Structures are given as C-alpha cells and as structure tokens.
Coordinates of C-alpha atoms in Angstrom, one line a residue:
M1266 CA 16.3 20.0 0.8
S1267 CA 13.1 18.4 -0.5
N1268 CA 9.8 19.3 1.2
K1269 CA 8.3 15.9 0.3
L1270 CA 9.2 12.5 1.9
V1271 CA 8.2 9.1 0.5
F1272 CA 9.1 6.2 2.7
V1273 CA 8.6 2.5 3.3
P1274 CA 8.3 1.1 6.8
L1275 CA 9.8 -2.4 7.6
A1276 CA 9.5 -4.2 11.0
Y1277 CA 11.1 -7.3 12.3
K1278 CA 10.4 -9.1 15.6
Q1279 CA 11.4 -12.6 16.6
N1280 CA 8.4 -15.0 16.7
Y1281 CA 6.2 -12.5 14.7
S1282 CA 4.9 -13.4 11.3
M1283 CA 6.5 -11.4 8.5
S1284 CA 3.5 -11.6 6.2
A1285 CA 0.3 -13.6 5.8
N1286 CA 0.9 -13.5 2.0
M1287 CA 4.4 -14.9 2.2
K1288 CA 5.2 -18.4 3.6
V1289 CA 8.9 -18.1 4.6
D1290 CA 10.9 -17.9 7.8
N1291 CA 11.6 -14.4 9.1
D1292 CA 15.3 -14.3 8.2
T1293 CA 14.4 -15.1 4.6
G1294 CA 11.4 -12.8 4.7
I1295 CA 13.4 -9.7 5.8
V1296 CA 15.8 -10.1 2.8
V1297 CA 12.8 -10.3 0.5
Y1298 CA 11.3 -7.2 2.0
L1299 CA 14.5 -5.2 1.8
K1300 CA 14.9 -6.1 -1.9
N1301 CA 11.2 -5.1 -2.5
A1302 CA 11.7 -1.8 -0.6
L1303 CA 14.8 -1.0 -2.7
V1304 CA 12.8 -1.5 -5.9
S1305 CA 9.9 0.5 -4.6
L1306 CA 11.9 3.5 -3.5
I1307 CA 14.2 3.6 -6.5
S1308 CA 11.2 3.5 -8.8
V1309 CA 9.8 6.5 -6.9
K1310 CA 13.0 8.4 -7.5
K1311 CA 13.0 7.5 -11.2
Y1312 CA 9.7 9.2 -11.9
N1313 CA 9.7 12.0 -9.2
T1314 CA 12.7 14.3 -9.1
G1315 CA 13.1 16.4 -6.0
V1316 CA 11.5 13.9 -3.7
Q1317 CA 13.4 12.4 -0.8
V1318 CA 12.9 8.7 -0.2
A1319 CA 13.6 6.7 3.0
L1320 CA 13.4 3.4 4.7
V1321 CA 12.1 3.3 8.3
T1322 CA 12.9 0.2 10.3
N1323 CA 13.1 -1.2 13.9
F1324 CA 16.2 -3.3 13.2
T1325 CA 19.8 -2.7 12.0
V1326 CA 19.9 -3.0 8.2
P1327 CA 22.6 -5.4 7.1
N1328 CA 25.7 -3.7 5.7
K1329 CA 25.2 -5.3 2.3
F1330 CA 21.8 -3.6 1.9
R1331 CA 22.7 -0.5 3.8
N1332 CA 25.4 0.2 1.2
I1333 CA 23.0 -0.2 -1.7
F1334 CA 20.4 2.0 -0.1
E1335 CA 22.9 4.7 0.7
K1336 CA 24.5 4.5 -2.8
N1337 CA 21.0 5.3 -4.2
D1338 CA 20.4 8.2 -1.8
I1339 CA 17.8 6.4 0.2
L1340 CA 17.8 7.5 3.9
I1341 CA 17.5 4.9 6.6
F1342 CA 15.9 5.6 10.0
E1343 CA 16.1 3.0 12.7
I1344 CA 13.5 3.5 15.5
T1345 CA 12.2 1.5 18.4
F1346 CA 8.9 -0.4 17.9
D1347 CA 7.4 0.7 21.2
N1348 CA 3.8 1.8 20.4
F1349 CA 0.9 0.4 18.4
I1350 CA 2.2 -3.1 19.3
M1351 CA -0.1 -6.1 19.0
P1352 CA 0.6 -9.7 20.3
P1353 CA 2.5 -12.0 17.9
E1354 CA -0.5 -14.3 17.4
F1355 CA -2.3 -11.5 15.5
K1356 CA -2.1 -12.2 11.8
W1357 CA -0.8 -8.8 10.8
S1358 CA 1.0 -7.9 14.1
L1359 CA 4.1 -6.4 12.4
A1360 CA 2.0 -4.3 10.0
F1361 CA 1.1 -2.1 12.9
F1362 CA 4.6 -0.7 12.7
K1363 CA 3.4 1.4 9.8
I1364 CA 1.4 3.6 12.1
L1365 CA 4.4 4.1 14.4
A1366 CA 6.7 4.8 11.4
L1367 CA 4.2 7.5 10.2
E1368 CA 4.1 9.0 13.7
Y1369 CA 7.9 9.1 13.8
V1370 CA 8.5 10.8 10.4
V1371 CA 5.8 13.4 10.9
K1372 CA 7.0 14.4 14.4
E1373 CA 10.7 14.0 14.0
L1374 CA 11.5 14.9 10.4
N1375 CA 10.9 18.3 8.9
Y1376 CA 8.9 17.9 5.6
D1377 CA 5.7 19.5 4.4
Y1378 CA 4.2 16.4 2.7
Y1379 CA 4.5 12.7 3.5
L1380 CA 3.7 9.5 1.6
E1381 CA 3.9 6.1 3.2
L1382 CA 4.0 3.0 0.9
D1383 CA 4.2 -0.7 1.4
S1384 CA 7.4 -2.4 0.2
D1385 CA 5.5 -4.3 -2.5
E1386 CA 4.7 -1.3 -4.6
I1387 CA 6.4 0.0 -7.7
C1388 CA 6.1 3.5 -9.3
I1389 CA 5.4 3.7 -13.0
N1390 CA 4.5 7.4 -13.3
S1391 CA 5.1 10.8 -11.7
F1392 CA 2.7 11.8 -9.0
D1393 CA 3.6 15.5 -9.1
D1394 CA -0.1 16.4 -9.3
M1395 CA -0.9 14.3 -6.2
W1396 CA 0.8 16.7 -3.9
Y1397 CA -1.9 19.4 -4.6
E1398 CA -4.5 17.1 -3.2
L1399 CA -2.7 17.2 0.1
N1400 CA -3.2 20.8 0.9
D1401 CA -6.5 20.1 2.7
K1402 CA -7.0 16.3 2.6
L1403 CA -5.4 13.0 3.5
L1404 CA -5.3 10.5 0.7
M1405 CA -6.1 6.8 1.5
Y1406 CA -6.8 3.9 -0.9
V1407 CA -10.5 2.8 -0.5
S1408 CA -10.9 -0.9 -1.1
R1409 CA -13.8 -2.1 -3.4
F1410 CA -15.4 -4.4 -0.8
R1411 CA -19.1 -5.0 -0.8
F1412 CA -21.3 -4.2 2.2
N1413 CA -21.3 -7.8 3.4
H1414 CA -17.5 -8.3 3.2
S1415 CA -16.2 -9.9 6.4
T1416 CA -13.5 -7.3 7.0
R1417 CA -16.0 -4.4 6.7
K1418 CA -18.2 -6.1 9.3
L1419 CA -15.3 -6.7 11.6
Y1420 CA -14.0 -3.2 11.4
S1421 CA -17.5 -1.7 11.7
D1422 CA -18.1 -3.6 15.0
I1423 CA -14.8 -2.3 16.4
Y1424 CA -15.6 1.2 15.2
C1425 CA -18.9 1.1 17.1
N1426 CA -17.3 -0.2 20.2
V1427 CA -14.5 2.5 20.2
Y1428 CA -16.9 5.4 19.9
K1429 CA -19.9 3.7 21.6
L1430 CA -22.2 4.1 18.6
I1431 CA -25.2 2.0 19.7
E1432 CA -27.5 3.0 16.9
F1433 CA -25.0 2.7 14.0
Q1434 CA -26.3 0.2 11.4
G1435 CA -24.0 0.8 8.5
R1436 CA -20.6 -0.7 7.5
I1437 CA -17.5 1.4 7.3
S1438 CA -15.3 1.1 4.2
K1439 CA -11.9 -0.6 4.4
T1440 CA -9.1 1.8 3.6
G1441 CA -5.3 1.8 3.6
G1442 CA -4.0 -0.4 0.8
G1443 CA -0.4 0.5 1.4
F1444 CA -1.0 4.2 0.8
I1445 CA -1.3 7.1 3.2
A1446 CA -0.4 10.6 2.1
G1447 CA -0.9 14.0 3.7
N1448 CA 0.6 17.3 4.9
K1449 CA 2.1 17.5 8.4
N1450 CA -1.0 18.8 10.1
S1451 CA -3.4 16.3 8.5
I1452 CA -1.2 13.4 9.5
L1453 CA -0.7 14.7 13.0
H1454 CA -4.5 14.7 13.3
F1455 CA -4.7 11.2 12.0
I1456 CA -2.0 10.0 14.5
D1457 CA -3.8 11.6 17.4
E1458 CA -6.9 9.6 16.5
C1459 CA -4.8 6.4 16.1
N1460 CA -3.5 6.8 19.6
Y1461 CA -7.1 7.1 20.9
V1462 CA -8.1 3.9 19.0
Y1463 CA -5.0 2.1 20.2
S1464 CA -5.9 2.9 23.8
Y1465 CA -9.2 0.9 23.2
L1466 CA -7.4 -1.9 21.5
K1467 CA -4.9 -2.3 24.4
E1468 CA -7.6 -2.5 27.0
N1469 CA -9.6 -5.0 25.0
V1470 CA -6.9 -7.0 23.3
D1471 CA -8.2 -10.4 24.6
K1472 CA -11.6 -9.8 23.0
L1473 CA -10.3 -8.7 19.6
D1474 CA -10.4 -10.8 16.4
K1475 CA -6.8 -11.7 15.6
N1476 CA -7.3 -10.9 11.9
I1477 CA -7.3 -7.2 12.4
G1478 CA -4.5 -5.2 10.7
D1479 CA -3.2 -1.7 10.5
E1480 CA -5.9 -0.8 8.0
L1481 CA -8.3 -0.8 11.0
Y1482 CA -6.9 2.6 11.9
T1483 CA -7.3 4.1 8.4
S1484 CA -10.8 2.6 8.0
I1485 CA -12.0 4.0 11.3
Y1486 CA -10.5 7.4 10.5
Y1487 CA -12.1 7.5 7.1
A1488 CA -15.4 6.7 8.7
K1489 CA -15.2 9.3 11.4
F1490 CA -13.5 12.1 9.4
S1491 CA -14.7 11.5 5.9
D1492 CA -14.6 15.3 5.2
R1493 CA -10.8 15.2 5.8
V1494 CA -10.0 12.2 3.5
K1495 CA -10.0 11.6 -0.3
D1496 CA -9.8 8.2 -2.1
A1497 CA -6.2 7.7 -3.5
S1498 CA -7.4 5.4 -6.3
P1499 CA -6.4 7.8 -9.1
Y1500 CA -2.8 7.3 -8.0
V1501 CA -2.6 3.7 -6.8
D1502 CA -4.3 0.4 -7.4
V1503 CA -4.0 -3.1 -6.1
Y1504 CA -3.3 -6.0 -8.4
W1505 CA -3.5 -9.7 -7.6
T1506 CA -1.5 -11.8 -10.0
S1507 CA -1.5 -15.4 -8.6
D1508 CA -4.3 -18.0 -8.9
F1509 CA -6.6 -15.2 -7.8
Y1510 CA -6.0 -13.0 -10.8
Y1511 CA -7.5 -9.5 -10.4
V1512 CA -5.8 -6.9 -12.7
S1513 CA -6.6 -3.9 -14.8
T1514 CA -5.2 -2.1 -17.8
N1515 CA -5.0 1.1 -15.8
Y1516 CA -1.3 0.7 -15.8
K1517 CA -1.6 2.0 -19.4
F1518 CA -4.9 3.8 -19.8
D1519 CA -5.9 6.5 -17.3
A1520 CA -2.7 5.2 -15.7
V1521 CA -2.1 5.2 -12.0
S1522 CA 1.3 6.1 -10.6
L1523 CA 1.8 3.2 -8.2
L1524 CA 1.2 -0.5 -8.6
H1525 CA 0.5 -2.4 -5.4
L1526 CA 1.5 -6.0 -5.9
P1527 CA 1.0 -8.3 -2.9
D1528 CA 1.6 -11.5 -4.9
E1529 CA 4.8 -10.3 -6.5
K1530 CA 7.0 -10.0 -3.4
Q1531 CA 8.8 -13.3 -4.1
R1532 CA 8.5 -13.2 -7.9
G1533 CA 8.2 -10.1 -10.2
L1534 CA 9.7 -7.6 -7.7
L1535 CA 12.7 -9.9 -7.1
Y1536 CA 13.2 -10.2 -10.9
I1537 CA 13.3 -6.4 -11.1
Y1538 CA 15.7 -6.2 -8.2
D1539 CA 18.1 -8.7 -9.9
Y1540 CA 17.8 -6.8 -13.2
F1541 CA 18.6 -3.5 -11.4
M1542 CA 21.6 -5.0 -9.5
K1543 CA 23.0 -6.4 -12.7
N1544 CA 22.3 -3.4 -15.1
G1545 CA 22.1 -0.4 -12.8
T1546 CA 18.7 0.4 -14.3
F1547 CA 15.2 -0.9 -14.5
P1548 CA 14.0 -3.1 -17.4
S1549 CA 11.8 -1.6 -20.1
E1550 CA 8.2 -1.1 -19.2
N1551 CA 7.0 -3.8 -21.5
L1552 CA 9.5 -6.3 -19.9
M1553 CA 8.6 -5.1 -16.4
F1554 CA 4.9 -5.7 -17.0
K1555 CA 5.7 -9.2 -18.2
Y1556 CA 7.7 -9.8 -15.1
L1557 CA 4.7 -8.8 -13.1
S1558 CA 2.2 -11.1 -15.0
F1559 CA 0.2 -8.2 -16.3
P1560 CA -2.2 -8.7 -19.2
N1561 CA -1.7 -7.2 -22.6
S1562 CA -3.2 -3.7 -22.7
K1563 CA -4.6 -4.2 -26.2
R1564 CA -8.1 -5.8 -26.6
P1565 CA -7.8 -9.5 -27.5
F1566 CA -9.0 -10.7 -30.8
S1567 CA -12.4 -12.4 -30.6
I1568 CA -13.7 -14.7 -33.3
I1569 CA -17.3 -14.3 -32.1
R1570 CA -17.0 -10.5 -32.1
F1571 CA -15.5 -10.6 -35.5
W1572 CA -18.3 -12.8 -36.9
L1573 CA -20.9 -10.5 -35.4
R1574 CA -19.4 -7.5 -37.1
I1575 CA -19.4 -9.4 -40.5
K1576 CA -23.0 -10.6 -39.9
R1577 CA -24.1 -7.1 -39.1
K1578 CA -22.7 -5.8 -42.5
L1579 CA -24.2 -8.7 -44.5
I1580 CA -27.7 -8.8 -43.0
K1581 CA -29.8 -5.9 -43.8
P1582 CA -32.0 -4.6 -40.9
R1583 CA -35.7 -5.3 -41.3

C-alpha cells in the first residue's frame, strides 16, 4: 500500500453556487467538475508511480463516472458535509468542503503524507522530491498579492478579530491556491487550528464579508504558524488564460509539477478529458499546452531587438 495520498475534494449542495468562476447550473457544473477531477488525478498517476489518488465527495457519484474512476484505480470516499459549513449566499460556500475533506482523510485514512488539490489542476511532472519537504513543514501556495490587495485586507481583519490582535498593523499573505500538502501530524495541527477559527466564524457569521473562502483558513494558519509552513510555488503555479491572461513559461523552464487552471474548467481540461476518453491516453505535451492556451516557450522574434543588435555591430563605440 502506498504511504502517499493525493486527492481532490468535490462538494454539491442544492441552492449553493458551484463556482464563482463558472456560470452554469449545478447539475451541469458537477459533471464539469467530475471530468476535471478525472483529468487531474489521472495526470498525477501518470507522473507519480506508487502514489494513491482519490476523490472525496459529499454526494453519490453517478455510475457512469464511478466506473471510469474505479477503472483507473481512483478511490472514491463519500462523506457527510457536516462541518466548516457556511451559508449558501457566501460566494465560495462549497469550497469550505476542502477543509472537511482534509480532516476526513487525515483522521480516517492511514497514510504518511497527504496532498489536496483542486479539480482544475493538471500534473505535468513528478513531484517525488516534494515529499521530502513534508517531513517538518506544511506546503501551501502563497499568492503574489500586494500589500493593498482587498483579499489580504479582508483576511487580515478577520485574523486580528479571531486572535484579538489589537496592535497588529500588517497584512497577512493569502495562501492556499488549491494546494495543501503535509505529513499526518502537520495536517492534524492545521485542522485543529481550522476548528478554532471556524468557531469564531460560526459565532460571527452575520458580520462576515460574503467573499471569504476556504483560503481564509490557510492564510490565517500561515500568518500564525509561519515556522511550520513553506511556500509551494516550486511545485505549483496558477495560470489565468482568459481575457485576463497571466501565464509563465515555467511549464517548461524551472518547471513546476502542477498547473492550476481556473479558466480552463470548461475548455482545455474538457478537451483533454475527451481526448483521454477517446484514446485512453493524454495528448502530447505540445498539443496539451495548446489546448490550455499556453504561450510558446521560445522567445518571440523582435524586429526592434534584431535592429538594435545590427546597429550595435555597425556603430563603433565612441
């Protein structure tokens, strides 16, 4: 049996929003998420032998998808969404299931190391070396938000209220980004703190900004226990591939292992799912990166730069 578990959590509740990044009804949305999760977990298996992968849900997976998951040796755990619940009017209310799913796997399943991913991530490299980082640290993705970013301010205010930090003048970093990894003891410590934070959220739910998400928990933990956490950015990065186009060539150079693709839920990841279902394998890397709207990894030709190089050779320095 593997001592490492990689899993994707998926939650469904009637009248709850599936995703702020995906404008579809819930029944359509859950199908999209199941297809995304299949791509994510199979990609992890492709590059990481000896790792067990799983789906953790609060609903009964339809037989059509259950058969596909089981055929590809993906475990399915169905649990009750009975903790870390936020009202349906909260923008990211279903995302809080991630904390509950993490609590479930670490308390109920016997593994040494755990990695929780969002469904809209795809693995492109092994993360064998990542596990060594988990001997004494949690790994969380630290977002590159400036001091004045609204989310950092919002989470900082709640952080101060939870721990009654009257004199705190800083801003905590936003962490999470669909990546939490750690050993059993590290994650148990994180979950204990999450339960403490949740007790505050429950008591003050009417006063809370409805834009808070599950990353509030990771951000608060990173601020309070920074000596226990490392940044996961060597292993994962977030890419925005719609009108807001924010990408990097670190899928090729100093390559990460995981691509987090919030804009590709209904596009690139579904193309890859369809390709896999038809061919039983993933497309070539070059084709896959085209599906995902990634830039060419080679430096583009620049006429101005070319002219400056010629000019430099022709004109002698004074």
